[in-house]
């Protein structure tokens, strides 16, 4: 062992002083005189070291006894007393009276409402009283009142189609039920402590199309009363279905995949929904009785039925209020601001009623008509006649809308949760959020609530007011439950232009946010195109068509982008890209000359039929190239392939035809299990005469191909040479070879025998005279990676004895081998006796290591370019 103070044996067995591997006799260097000099310098104060003055902190260079700045005596570092940990006291530097994090009354930064991202997450466990309680309660009250107004507005939207007014009280109740359940339940389950769930604009608009369609299917055939159970059942069914889908996605852990859907697709549909919201609101306000069978008809009606004189009073305040909200909320994203606006508008309406007299301004006071007093008890009452009164067939005929609602709920909630995570400052588990939202919908549905999703604006506003824990949402939910109980008394006090204005704001907000604000620096031109195609399809052909086209486009865009990088990672030739087998120089020359017979393709990613077609084209182009040697061995490596589409199987049939047409040896390496199964099922592999050959990895496949190329050039078996003959052309001082042979010990390794194993102590290196050995890297999980196959003339085990590190790899004889061993002790002894021989060995090894590096660099370049 080369070891600082160990003694080692020389060639004759005599003890010699220990030496470094490079012949440096460590004992011969006497450093004691230098050490003495430094010590005496320090004592006299003449050292050249810089000394920091303990008085003024001035750095005195060149030594000296006193500080030239303050005159204080300089103390050398070694003269300074050692400072223990207890002596370090920085209490005098602390702020006066500043509470410390370990104090019981340390304020919760997240509760202050000032921190940007510092909320206390609930990931560490459920904490009901998270955040500052009074602030949470305050935020809950603000959010609760707003949620009440939103629930009312969205119920108006849902019932805005002509003839649907009689259902309004029930739908208001259903809306408030969902708001209450969403506030309490979702807040308790979500990991985003300020997120609010409940009825929201996109789902309400889709619901409006759904129930409108059911109504039109039944109108004229059934009396209004008889329609009620069917309409309510349809709404409940929608909530339950959305809940089940969301819950299932979360349970299966599939929610994260939703994040891969291009946002523009959702943007186009939601932008279209925004237009429906606006039209629906105008329909409600102007009682236009729009024809909702298609958008053309609805817009045409809207234009034809618009009477500026009448509409100014019936719609003007609502439109103005909506626009004011839109502009104001763009500046102040805060529920408090919105609440102030809503309450102020209600007060103005109320005042106009009191003092407006006959003036037109008194129209501001008009409230929602024909409400009756049947909002409470819950709409379940309406189902009393029994399930038999429900026309399931009508719901089934319009069932596609439930699918559309579910898709919208899944897509919009993903985008909103992602944005809320941004405000929250930490990632949340989308699966958990989906499960929470799913359960919320199921429970709300069972209580007779409309479908719920996450409201981004209200959640962000909730946080801005101070919500940091579930209490805010619970308070908001309970407030809405109370609002439901007193709805008969509260709603007649609310001027209708307020909820109508909220709807106009919500519609415009959807259009602005989803059509124009989803663009980022990454947005490509085809993304924008998809957005507008989906938007126009939604408008012209309807919501369901929009969703269908959007989903289709998303699928195509994702697939084409994913496969765009190309399924082909590298195209390589056997000239440069070789197996890890050490070849004799003559063999290397042959491979350089004939390596083009071997054509290598490394594939990557998921292979679609389209990728296979592209691959076939690339192969055919190479096969048809006339100015290169013809391809005889086509090697396709699947190591980086993540999966294959079913249709890719057709590609392999075409590949097989190509093999026959060009008479190739087709070799598949690192094939995924399903590919091997497919190929053996097709009869393409397994037999000697099968068209494809499968190898464990590219290295082994290349070794086989190279052997075939060498064989065809009669270069595979080389004349057996002795070690001196092998070393003669490459050893730096051939005249020392006989001396070298004298200190080597001949050993034989049988086939399969490990000369040493990875991690063993390193004590010798080996010169190979005959046979081949695999240098194997043992990876985690018991896998082996062949780094190299070394043969006659090679040296191995040199790294360990030079670095004194354990063996970096296992070396195993692939066949019977004759080796010459040099132990580390012997090397050290030779170094003493004949340093020139060791110098020659060192140079030989440096050459070999450099060549290994050149080889590795070439491979890296091939794979990176
Ligand atoms: N990439 C490689 N190519 C060729 N030989 C190697 C490679 N990596 C390790 N070895 C040899 O494998 C030996 C394992 O033991 P050592 O680390 O002592 O010395 C190592 C080298 O001689």
PDB file of C-alpha atoms in Angstrom, residues 92-278:
ATOM      1  CA  UNK A  92     -27.241  43.945  22.395  1.00  0.00           C
ATOM      2  CA  UNK A  93     -27.735  43.990  18.629  1.00  0.00           C
ATOM      3  CA  UNK A  94     -31.330  42.767  18.795  1.00  0.00           C
ATOM      4  CA  UNK A  95     -34.158  45.235  18.151  1.00  0.00           C
ATOM      5  CA  UNK A  96     -35.652  46.709  21.299  1.00  0.00           C
ATOM      6  CA  UNK A  97     -38.503  44.480  22.457  1.00  0.00           C
ATOM      7  CA  UNK A  98     -38.812  42.708  19.088  1.00  0.00           C
ATOM      8  CA  UNK A  99     -40.737  39.492  19.595  1.00  0.00           C
ATOM      9  CA  UNK A 100     -38.832  36.409  18.534  1.00  0.00           C
ATOM     10  CA  UNK A 101     -40.260  33.486  16.624  1.00  0.00           C
ATOM     11  CA  UNK A 102     -39.917  31.301  19.684  1.00  0.00           C
ATOM     12  CA  UNK A 103     -42.067  33.675  21.771  1.00  0.00           C
ATOM     13  CA  UNK A 104     -45.638  32.540  22.333  1.00  0.00           C
ATOM     14  CA  UNK A 105     -47.027  35.875  21.151  1.00  0.00           C
ATOM     15  CA  UNK A 106     -44.986  36.033  17.938  1.00  0.00           C
ATOM     16  CA  UNK A 107     -47.403  37.414  15.316  1.00  0.00           C
ATOM     17  CA  UNK A 108     -48.390  35.136  12.497  1.00  0.00           C
ATOM     18  CA  UNK A 109     -46.988  36.925   9.460  1.00  0.00           C
ATOM     19  CA  UNK A 110     -49.533  35.297   7.225  1.00  0.00           C
ATOM     20  CA  UNK A 111     -52.339  36.590   9.387  1.00  0.00           C
ATOM     21  CA  UNK A 112     -51.289  40.180   8.991  1.00  0.00           C
ATOM     22  CA  UNK A 113     -52.609  40.283   5.480  1.00  0.00           C
ATOM     23  CA  UNK A 114     -49.411  41.976   4.380  1.00  0.00           C
ATOM     24  CA  UNK A 115     -47.284  39.060   3.366  1.00  0.00           C
ATOM     25  CA  UNK A 116     -47.258  38.143  -0.273  1.00  0.00           C
ATOM     26  CA  UNK A 117     -46.762  34.445  -0.158  1.00  0.00           C
ATOM     27  CA  UNK A 118     -46.203  33.553   3.401  1.00  0.00           C
ATOM     28  CA  UNK A 119     -49.427  31.800   4.316  1.00  0.00           C
ATOM     29  CA  UNK A 120     -49.254  28.925   6.652  1.00  0.00           C
ATOM     30  CA  UNK A 121     -50.190  25.960   4.527  1.00  0.00           C
ATOM     31  CA  UNK A 122     -52.338  23.194   5.805  1.00  0.00           C
ATOM     32  CA  UNK A 123     -50.119  20.509   4.441  1.00  0.00           C
ATOM     33  CA  UNK A 124     -48.685  19.738   7.835  1.00  0.00           C
ATOM     34  CA  UNK A 125     -52.117  18.765   9.146  1.00  0.00           C
ATOM     35  CA  UNK A 126     -55.547  20.194   9.444  1.00  0.00           C
ATOM     36  CA  UNK A 127     -55.805  23.418  11.423  1.00  0.00           C
ATOM     37  CA  UNK A 128     -59.246  24.899  11.671  1.00  0.00           C
ATOM     38  CA  UNK A 129     -58.163  28.071  13.394  1.00  0.00           C
ATOM     39  CA  UNK A 130     -55.407  28.910  11.002  1.00  0.00           C
ATOM     40  CA  UNK A 131     -54.607  32.577  10.597  1.00  0.00           C
ATOM     41  CA  UNK A 132     -55.981  35.437  12.617  1.00  0.00           C
ATOM     42  CA  UNK A 133     -59.498  34.535  13.790  1.00  0.00           C
ATOM     43  CA  UNK A 134     -61.139  37.993  13.734  1.00  0.00           C
ATOM     44  CA  UNK A 135     -59.669  38.686  10.290  1.00  0.00           C
ATOM     45  CA  UNK A 136     -60.890  35.336   9.019  1.00  0.00           C
ATOM     46  CA  UNK A 137     -64.360  35.981  10.361  1.00  0.00           C
ATOM     47  CA  UNK A 138     -64.333  39.460   8.829  1.00  0.00           C
ATOM     48  CA  UNK A 139     -63.212  38.080   5.456  1.00  0.00           C
ATOM     49  CA  UNK A 140     -65.877  35.395   5.741  1.00  0.00           C
ATOM     50  CA  UNK A 141     -68.603  37.973   6.320  1.00  0.00           C
ATOM     51  CA  UNK A 142     -67.468  40.052   3.342  1.00  0.00           C
ATOM     52  CA  UNK A 143     -67.170  37.004   1.101  1.00  0.00           C
ATOM     53  CA  UNK A 144     -70.469  35.625   2.354  1.00  0.00           C
ATOM     54  CA  UNK A 145     -72.419  38.760   1.445  1.00  0.00           C
ATOM     55  CA  UNK A 146     -70.793  38.858  -1.968  1.00  0.00           C
ATOM     56  CA  UNK A 147     -71.426  35.156  -2.475  1.00  0.00           C
ATOM     57  CA  UNK A 148     -75.099  35.817  -1.749  1.00  0.00           C
ATOM     58  CA  UNK A 149     -75.235  38.461  -4.480  1.00  0.00           C
ATOM     59  CA  UNK A 150     -73.398  36.179  -6.913  1.00  0.00           C
ATOM     60  CA  UNK A 151     -75.712  33.274  -6.147  1.00  0.00           C
ATOM     61  CA  UNK A 152     -78.653  35.535  -6.882  1.00  0.00           C
ATOM     62  CA  UNK A 153     -77.112  36.865 -10.108  1.00  0.00           C
ATOM     63  CA  UNK A 154     -76.221  33.411 -11.377  1.00  0.00           C
ATOM     64  CA  UNK A 155     -79.693  32.128 -10.608  1.00  0.00           C
ATOM     65  CA  UNK A 156     -81.086  34.982 -12.733  1.00  0.00           C
ATOM     66  CA  UNK A 157     -78.772  33.911 -15.537  1.00  0.00           C
ATOM     67  CA  UNK A 158     -79.815  30.275 -15.241  1.00  0.00           C
ATOM     68  CA  UNK A 159     -83.470  31.227 -15.543  1.00  0.00           C
ATOM     69  CA  UNK A 160     -83.005  33.989 -18.094  1.00  0.00           C
ATOM     70  CA  UNK A 161     -84.440  32.143 -21.082  1.00  0.00           C
ATOM     71  CA  UNK A 162     -87.982  33.111 -21.964  1.00  0.00           C
ATOM     72  CA  UNK A 163     -90.610  31.247 -20.021  1.00  0.00           C
ATOM     73  CA  UNK A 164     -88.238  30.094 -17.307  1.00  0.00           C
ATOM     74  CA  UNK A 165     -89.006  32.795 -14.784  1.00  0.00           C
ATOM     75  CA  UNK A 166     -91.356  30.621 -12.748  1.00  0.00           C
ATOM     76  CA  UNK A 167     -88.407  28.425 -11.830  1.00  0.00           C
ATOM     77  CA  UNK A 168     -86.373  31.343 -10.526  1.00  0.00           C
ATOM     78  CA  UNK A 169     -87.224  31.039  -6.797  1.00  0.00           C
ATOM     79  CA  UNK A 170     -86.198  27.384  -6.826  1.00  0.00           C
ATOM     80  CA  UNK A 171     -83.016  28.050  -8.710  1.00  0.00           C
ATOM     81  CA  UNK A 172     -82.123  30.891  -6.324  1.00  0.00           C
ATOM     82  CA  UNK A 173     -82.543  28.449  -3.453  1.00  0.00           C
ATOM     83  CA  UNK A 174     -80.445  25.823  -5.257  1.00  0.00           C
ATOM     84  CA  UNK A 175     -77.797  28.423  -5.914  1.00  0.00           C
ATOM     85  CA  UNK A 176     -77.692  29.432  -2.263  1.00  0.00           C
ATOM     86  CA  UNK A 177     -77.568  25.783  -1.162  1.00  0.00           C
ATOM     87  CA  UNK A 178     -74.504  25.252  -3.344  1.00  0.00           C
ATOM     88  CA  UNK A 179     -72.931  28.450  -1.999  1.00  0.00           C
ATOM     89  CA  UNK A 180     -73.496  27.374   1.599  1.00  0.00           C
ATOM     90  CA  UNK A 181     -72.221  23.823   1.083  1.00  0.00           C
ATOM     91  CA  UNK A 182     -69.299  25.076  -1.029  1.00  0.00           C
ATOM     92  CA  UNK A 183     -68.323  27.610   1.638  1.00  0.00           C
ATOM     93  CA  UNK A 184     -68.334  25.175   4.542  1.00  0.00           C
ATOM     94  CA  UNK A 185     -67.331  21.856   3.016  1.00  0.00           C
ATOM     95  CA  UNK A 186     -64.765  22.917   0.459  1.00  0.00           C
ATOM     96  CA  UNK A 187     -63.042  25.236   2.918  1.00  0.00           C
ATOM     97  CA  UNK A 188     -62.701  22.376   5.343  1.00  0.00           C
ATOM     98  CA  UNK A 189     -61.229  20.019   2.755  1.00  0.00           C
ATOM     99  CA  UNK A 190     -59.132  22.217   0.474  1.00  0.00           C
ATOM    100  CA  UNK A 191     -55.447  22.829   1.115  1.00  0.00           C
ATOM    101  CA  UNK A 192     -55.727  26.368  -0.236  1.00  0.00           C
ATOM    102  CA  UNK A 193     -56.969  28.035   2.910  1.00  0.00           C
ATOM    103  CA  UNK A 194     -58.774  30.943   1.298  1.00  0.00           C
ATOM    104  CA  UNK A 195     -60.272  29.188  -1.760  1.00  0.00           C
ATOM    105  CA  UNK A 196     -64.037  29.422  -2.124  1.00  0.00           C
ATOM    106  CA  UNK A 197     -66.222  27.041  -4.057  1.00  0.00           C
ATOM    107  CA  UNK A 198     -69.758  27.629  -5.156  1.00  0.00           C
ATOM    108  CA  UNK A 199     -71.819  28.443  -8.223  1.00  0.00           C
ATOM    109  CA  UNK A 200     -69.738  30.400 -10.710  1.00  0.00           C
ATOM    110  CA  UNK A 201     -70.276  32.080 -14.042  1.00  0.00           C
ATOM    111  CA  UNK A 202     -69.002  29.489 -16.515  1.00  0.00           C
ATOM    112  CA  UNK A 203     -70.985  26.635 -15.003  1.00  0.00           C
ATOM    113  CA  UNK A 204     -74.039  28.863 -14.516  1.00  0.00           C
ATOM    114  CA  UNK A 205     -73.930  29.829 -18.192  1.00  0.00           C
ATOM    115  CA  UNK A 206     -73.640  26.212 -19.261  1.00  0.00           C
ATOM    116  CA  UNK A 207     -76.444  25.325 -16.870  1.00  0.00           C
ATOM    117  CA  UNK A 208     -78.524  28.058 -18.421  1.00  0.00           C
ATOM    118  CA  UNK A 209     -78.085  26.444 -21.848  1.00  0.00           C
ATOM    119  CA  UNK A 210     -78.816  23.010 -20.349  1.00  0.00           C
ATOM    120  CA  UNK A 211     -82.029  23.883 -18.530  1.00  0.00           C
ATOM    121  CA  UNK A 212     -83.063  26.165 -21.403  1.00  0.00           C
ATOM    122  CA  UNK A 213     -82.743  23.244 -23.784  1.00  0.00           C
ATOM    123  CA  UNK A 214     -84.750  20.987 -21.443  1.00  0.00           C
ATOM    124  CA  UNK A 215     -87.375  23.689 -21.128  1.00  0.00           C
ATOM    125  CA  UNK A 216     -87.665  24.052 -24.902  1.00  0.00           C
ATOM    126  CA  UNK A 217     -87.981  20.278 -25.259  1.00  0.00           C
ATOM    127  CA  UNK A 218     -90.879  20.294 -22.823  1.00  0.00           C
ATOM    128  CA  UNK A 219     -92.540  23.660 -23.560  1.00  0.00           C
ATOM    129  CA  UNK A 220     -96.013  23.282 -25.006  1.00  0.00           C
ATOM    130  CA  UNK A 221     -96.112  19.596 -24.134  1.00  0.00           C
ATOM    131  CA  UNK A 222     -96.268  19.917 -20.374  1.00  0.00           C
ATOM    132  CA  UNK A 223     -97.682  22.524 -17.999  1.00  0.00           C
ATOM    133  CA  UNK A 224     -95.026  24.591 -16.236  1.00  0.00           C
ATOM    134  CA  UNK A 225     -95.653  22.874 -12.914  1.00  0.00           C
ATOM    135  CA  UNK A 226     -95.035  19.489 -14.441  1.00  0.00           C
ATOM    136  CA  UNK A 227     -91.714  20.672 -15.839  1.00  0.00           C
ATOM    137  CA  UNK A 228     -90.346  21.716 -12.478  1.00  0.00           C
ATOM    138  CA  UNK A 229     -89.331  18.258 -11.147  1.00  0.00           C
ATOM    139  CA  UNK A 230     -87.546  17.455 -14.410  1.00  0.00           C
ATOM    140  CA  UNK A 231     -85.631  20.733 -14.451  1.00  0.00           C
ATOM    141  CA  UNK A 232     -84.634  20.469 -10.817  1.00  0.00           C
ATOM    142  CA  UNK A 233     -83.671  16.825 -11.214  1.00  0.00           C
ATOM    143  CA  UNK A 234     -81.545  17.751 -14.243  1.00  0.00           C
ATOM    144  CA  UNK A 235     -79.693  20.374 -12.205  1.00  0.00           C
ATOM    145  CA  UNK A 236     -79.114  17.982  -9.312  1.00  0.00           C
ATOM    146  CA  UNK A 237     -77.981  15.275 -11.710  1.00  0.00           C
ATOM    147  CA  UNK A 238     -75.497  17.729 -13.215  1.00  0.00           C
ATOM    148  CA  UNK A 239     -74.079  18.508  -9.748  1.00  0.00           C
ATOM    149  CA  UNK A 240     -73.795  14.831  -8.887  1.00  0.00           C
ATOM    150  CA  UNK A 241     -72.166  13.960 -12.216  1.00  0.00           C
ATOM    151  CA  UNK A 242     -69.653  16.788 -11.984  1.00  0.00           C
ATOM    152  CA  UNK A 243     -68.926  15.794  -8.399  1.00  0.00           C
ATOM    153  CA  UNK A 244     -68.431  12.157  -9.327  1.00  0.00           C
ATOM    154  CA  UNK A 245     -66.101  13.009 -12.223  1.00  0.00           C
ATOM    155  CA  UNK A 246     -63.975  15.411 -10.180  1.00  0.00           C
ATOM    156  CA  UNK A 247     -63.796  13.023  -7.262  1.00  0.00           C
ATOM    157  CA  UNK A 248     -62.869  10.128  -9.532  1.00  0.00           C
ATOM    158  CA  UNK A 249     -60.140  12.103 -11.293  1.00  0.00           C
ATOM    159  CA  UNK A 250     -58.706  13.065  -7.915  1.00  0.00           C
ATOM    160  CA  UNK A 251     -59.006   9.552  -6.551  1.00  0.00           C
ATOM    161  CA  UNK A 252     -57.289   8.021  -9.578  1.00  0.00           C
ATOM    162  CA  UNK A 253     -54.525  10.610  -9.363  1.00  0.00           C
ATOM    163  CA  UNK A 254     -55.320  11.731 -12.914  1.00  0.00           C
ATOM    164  CA  UNK A 255     -55.924  15.373 -12.049  1.00  0.00           C
ATOM    165  CA  UNK A 256     -52.323  16.400 -12.698  1.00  0.00           C
ATOM    166  CA  UNK A 257     -52.687  15.361 -16.343  1.00  0.00           C
ATOM    167  CA  UNK A 258     -55.349  18.000 -16.831  1.00  0.00           C
ATOM    168  CA  UNK A 259     -52.568  20.573 -16.506  1.00  0.00           C
ATOM    169  CA  UNK A 260     -51.202  19.355 -19.844  1.00  0.00           C
ATOM    170  CA  UNK A 261     -54.250  20.538 -21.776  1.00  0.00           C
ATOM    171  CA  UNK A 262     -53.440  23.753 -23.655  1.00  0.00           C
ATOM    172  CA  UNK A 263     -55.041  26.648 -21.842  1.00  0.00           C
ATOM    173  CA  UNK A 264     -56.101  28.311 -25.098  1.00  0.00           C
ATOM    174  CA  UNK A 265     -58.640  25.569 -25.721  1.00  0.00           C
ATOM    175  CA  UNK A 266     -60.392  26.300 -22.462  1.00  0.00           C
ATOM    176  CA  UNK A 267     -59.979  30.008 -23.181  1.00  0.00           C
ATOM    177  CA  UNK A 268     -61.869  29.771 -26.481  1.00  0.00           C
ATOM    178  CA  UNK A 269     -64.813  27.909 -24.949  1.00  0.00           C
ATOM    179  CA  UNK A 270     -64.972  30.103 -21.851  1.00  0.00           C
ATOM    180  CA  UNK A 271     -64.706  33.253 -23.982  1.00  0.00           C
ATOM    181  CA  UNK A 272     -67.722  31.959 -25.935  1.00  0.00           C
ATOM    182  CA  UNK A 273     -69.508  31.277 -22.657  1.00  0.00           C
ATOM    183  CA  UNK A 274     -68.805  34.908 -21.711  1.00  0.00           C
ATOM    184  CA  UNK A 275     -70.731  35.996 -24.795  1.00  0.00           C
ATOM    185  CA  UNK A 276     -73.607  33.677 -23.820  1.00  0.00           C
ATOM    186  CA  UNK A 277     -73.605  35.233 -20.357  1.00  0.00           C
ATOM    187  CA  UNK A 278     -73.938  38.699 -21.860  1.00  0.00           C
TER     188      UNK A 278
END
